[in-house]
Amino acid sequence: MSRLDMKKPFLPVRIAVLTVSDTRTPQTDRSGDILAARIATAGHEVAARAIVPDDADQLVATLSGWIADPQVDVVISTGGTGVTGRDVTPEAFERVIDKRIEGFGELFRMLSYQKIGTSTIQSRALAGVAGGTYLFALPGSTGAVKDGWDDILVWQLDSRHVPCNFVELMPRLREHLPPGHED
């Protein structure tokens, strides 16, 4: 059901990739690599990339830095969305989000259910907007990253997607912020 209006211009988006893991390194971060490659293939820019341990305070610090950076339009994280004691990505996101995008997690789990069945219930994937920056939290598996990008984000981050997309809303994301927060 996703359609592109090829008469509209493609507008590249600057996306930061955040891997949340106590064990991944730049050499073993397959999910981050897959996400970065798909971002570039779609015509967007990987504006920043980091691996942060499963620590809510460190996640909040990294997210806050990227939210404040005018060179980052979107942050996509991978990892830390499960239900174990070390999985704190949703809690960190909640500390910085101004507005939740409820449908993202719902849609992700619906699509995931078609592939992995009831195991999708263990995912706490979520999205929101903070300081005019989109934030998306995906699970850490390579399959989840592919599903989240290929089935949702590649379309919603394409300015040609109709009937609507996240890119066309970007100029209006800061309307609620007090004066002085504009770039």
Short mmCIF file of C-alpha atoms in Angstrom, two decimals:
data_model
loop_
_atom_site.label_atom_id
_atom_site.label_comp_id
_atom_site.label_asym_id
_atom_site.label_seq_id
_atom_site.Cartn_x
_atom_site.Cartn_y
_atom_site.Cartn_z
CA MET A 1 0.00 0.00 0.00
CA SER A 2 3.00 2.30 0.08
CA ARG A 3 3.20 4.60 -2.93
CA LEU A 4 5.62 7.22 -4.11
CA ASP A 5 4.60 10.28 -6.11
CA MET A 6 7.56 10.62 -8.45
CA LYS A 7 6.49 14.19 -9.35
CA LYS A 8 7.47 15.25 -5.82
CA PRO A 9 11.13 15.95 -5.02
CA PHE A 10 13.12 13.53 -2.85
CA LEU A 11 14.43 15.33 0.24
CA PRO A 12 17.32 13.55 1.98
CA VAL A 13 17.11 13.32 5.76
CA ARG A 14 20.05 13.35 8.21
CA ILE A 15 19.78 10.25 10.40
CA ALA A 16 21.80 9.25 13.48
CA VAL A 17 22.11 5.52 14.18
CA LEU A 18 22.31 4.46 17.83
CA THR A 19 23.11 0.88 18.80
CA VAL A 20 22.20 0.07 22.39
CA SER A 21 24.24 -2.88 23.64
CA ASP A 22 26.61 -3.98 26.37
CA THR A 23 28.33 -6.41 24.00
CA ARG A 24 28.38 -4.97 20.48
CA THR A 25 31.47 -3.29 19.07
CA PRO A 26 31.98 -1.44 15.77
CA GLN A 27 33.22 -4.76 14.37
CA THR A 28 30.22 -6.81 15.56
CA ASP A 29 27.37 -4.31 15.17
CA ARG A 30 25.52 -6.08 12.35
CA SER A 31 22.18 -4.40 13.06
CA GLY A 32 23.74 -0.94 13.03
CA ASP A 33 25.60 -1.79 9.82
CA ILE A 34 22.40 -2.99 8.13
CA LEU A 35 20.53 0.13 9.20
CA ALA A 36 23.32 2.49 8.08
CA ALA A 37 23.57 0.75 4.70
CA ARG A 38 19.82 0.94 4.13
CA ILE A 39 19.78 4.63 5.08
CA ALA A 40 22.52 5.41 2.56
CA THR A 41 20.94 3.25 -0.16
CA ALA A 42 17.66 5.16 0.26
CA GLY A 43 19.53 8.42 -0.41
CA HIS A 44 19.67 9.74 3.14
CA GLU A 45 22.74 10.77 5.15
CA VAL A 46 24.07 8.88 8.16
CA ALA A 47 24.71 12.01 10.23
CA ALA A 48 26.17 10.23 13.26
CA ARG A 49 26.61 6.76 14.67
CA ALA A 50 27.29 5.48 18.18
CA ILE A 51 27.22 2.38 20.34
CA VAL A 52 26.03 3.03 23.89
CA PRO A 53 25.70 0.47 26.70
CA ASP A 54 22.33 -0.44 28.21
CA ASP A 55 22.40 2.49 30.63
CA ALA A 56 19.47 4.92 30.67
CA ASP A 57 21.54 7.95 31.70
CA GLN A 58 24.07 7.40 28.91
CA LEU A 59 21.26 6.89 26.42
CA VAL A 60 19.55 10.09 27.52
CA ALA A 61 22.83 12.01 27.20
CA THR A 62 23.42 10.70 23.67
CA LEU A 63 19.83 11.30 22.60
CA SER A 64 19.84 14.81 24.11
CA GLY A 65 23.03 15.70 22.23
CA TRP A 66 21.57 14.58 18.91
CA ILE A 67 18.21 16.24 19.60
CA ALA A 68 20.06 19.53 20.15
CA ASP A 69 22.20 19.07 17.02
CA PRO A 70 20.66 20.86 14.01
CA GLN A 71 22.52 18.40 11.74
CA VAL A 72 20.39 15.47 13.02
CA ASP A 73 16.78 15.22 11.83
CA VAL A 74 16.08 11.65 12.95
CA VAL A 75 17.53 9.17 15.45
CA ILE A 76 16.98 5.46 14.92
CA SER A 77 18.13 3.15 17.69
CA THR A 78 18.52 -0.60 17.64
CA GLY A 79 18.52 -2.68 20.80
CA GLY A 80 17.40 -2.49 24.39
CA THR A 81 13.65 -2.67 23.69
CA GLY A 82 13.00 -6.05 25.31
CA VAL A 83 11.75 -6.83 28.80
CA THR A 84 14.91 -7.88 30.64
CA GLY A 85 16.43 -5.83 33.43
CA ARG A 86 19.11 -4.35 31.14
CA ASP A 87 16.60 -3.29 28.44
CA VAL A 88 16.14 0.42 29.18
CA THR A 89 15.82 2.05 25.75
CA PRO A 90 12.07 2.82 26.06
CA GLU A 91 12.60 4.33 29.52
CA ALA A 92 15.41 6.55 28.18
CA PHE A 93 13.29 7.61 25.21
CA GLU A 94 10.40 8.50 27.53
CA ARG A 95 12.70 10.87 29.42
CA VAL A 96 13.33 12.98 26.30
CA ILE A 97 10.20 12.59 24.13
CA ASP A 98 7.83 15.55 23.82
CA LYS A 99 5.19 13.65 21.82
CA ARG A 100 4.81 9.91 21.29
CA ILE A 101 4.01 8.45 17.89
CA GLU A 102 1.80 5.64 19.17
CA GLY A 103 1.15 4.03 15.81
CA PHE A 104 4.81 3.22 15.18
CA GLY A 105 5.11 0.55 17.86
CA GLU A 106 1.67 -0.81 17.05
CA LEU A 107 2.45 -1.06 13.33
CA PHE A 108 5.89 -2.56 14.00
CA ARG A 109 4.40 -5.30 16.18
CA MET A 110 1.61 -6.00 13.68
CA LEU A 111 4.12 -6.46 10.86
CA SER A 112 6.46 -8.44 13.11
CA TYR A 113 3.62 -10.74 14.17
CA GLN A 114 3.24 -11.83 10.56
CA LYS A 115 6.87 -13.04 10.63
CA ILE A 116 7.59 -14.20 14.19
CA GLY A 117 4.14 -14.72 15.66
CA THR A 118 3.44 -14.03 19.30
CA SER A 119 7.14 -13.49 20.09
CA THR A 120 6.60 -9.92 18.89
CA ILE A 121 4.89 -9.19 22.22
CA GLN A 122 8.38 -8.98 23.77
CA SER A 123 9.18 -5.89 21.68
CA ARG A 124 8.70 -2.45 23.16
CA ALA A 125 9.48 -0.64 19.89
CA LEU A 126 8.37 2.97 20.07
CA ALA A 127 8.71 6.38 18.46
CA GLY A 128 8.27 10.02 19.27
CA VAL A 129 9.36 13.57 18.64
CA ALA A 130 11.74 15.51 20.88
CA GLY A 131 12.83 19.07 20.25
CA GLY A 132 11.81 18.76 16.60
CA THR A 133 13.76 15.51 16.06
CA TYR A 134 12.11 12.19 15.24
CA LEU A 135 13.14 9.27 17.48
CA PHE A 136 12.55 5.62 16.57
CA ALA A 137 13.52 2.67 18.80
CA LEU A 138 13.80 -0.72 17.10
CA PRO A 139 14.72 -4.08 18.62
CA GLY A 140 18.33 -5.17 18.22
CA SER A 141 17.97 -8.18 15.92
CA THR A 142 18.93 -7.87 12.28
CA GLY A 143 15.46 -9.07 11.29
CA ALA A 144 13.77 -6.39 13.38
CA VAL A 145 15.99 -3.66 11.91
CA LYS A 146 15.19 -4.84 8.38
CA ASP A 147 11.45 -5.00 9.16
CA GLY A 148 11.38 -1.57 10.81
CA TRP A 149 13.28 0.09 7.98
CA ASP A 150 11.94 -1.81 4.96
CA ASP A 151 8.30 -1.92 6.02
CA ILE A 152 7.85 1.44 7.78
CA LEU A 153 10.69 3.93 7.92
CA VAL A 154 11.91 3.82 4.33
CA TRP A 155 8.42 4.95 3.33
CA GLN A 156 7.66 7.45 6.08
CA LEU A 157 11.09 9.11 5.68
CA ASP A 158 10.60 9.53 1.92
CA SER A 159 9.19 12.96 1.03
CA ARG A 160 7.51 11.44 -2.04
CA HIS A 161 5.40 8.95 -0.06
CA VAL A 162 1.67 9.58 -0.39
CA PRO A 163 -0.77 10.29 1.01
CA CYS A 164 1.51 11.61 3.80
CA ASN A 165 4.93 11.15 5.36
CA PHE A 166 7.04 12.32 8.30
CA VAL A 167 9.35 14.45 6.14
CA GLU A 168 6.62 16.88 5.08
CA LEU A 169 5.87 17.54 8.77
CA MET A 170 9.48 18.32 9.73
CA PRO A 171 9.18 22.12 9.26
CA ARG A 172 6.30 22.14 11.77
CA LEU A 173 7.77 19.90 14.51
CA ARG A 174 9.11 22.85 16.53
CA GLU A 175 5.90 24.90 16.60
CA HIS A 176 5.26 24.16 20.28
CA LEU A 177 8.76 25.12 21.43
CA PRO A 178 9.35 28.49 23.09
CA PRO A 179 11.20 31.21 21.13
CA GLY A 180 14.94 30.69 21.05
CA HIS A 181 14.76 26.94 20.36
CA GLU A 182 14.71 27.39 16.59
CA ASP A 183 17.80 26.52 14.56
#
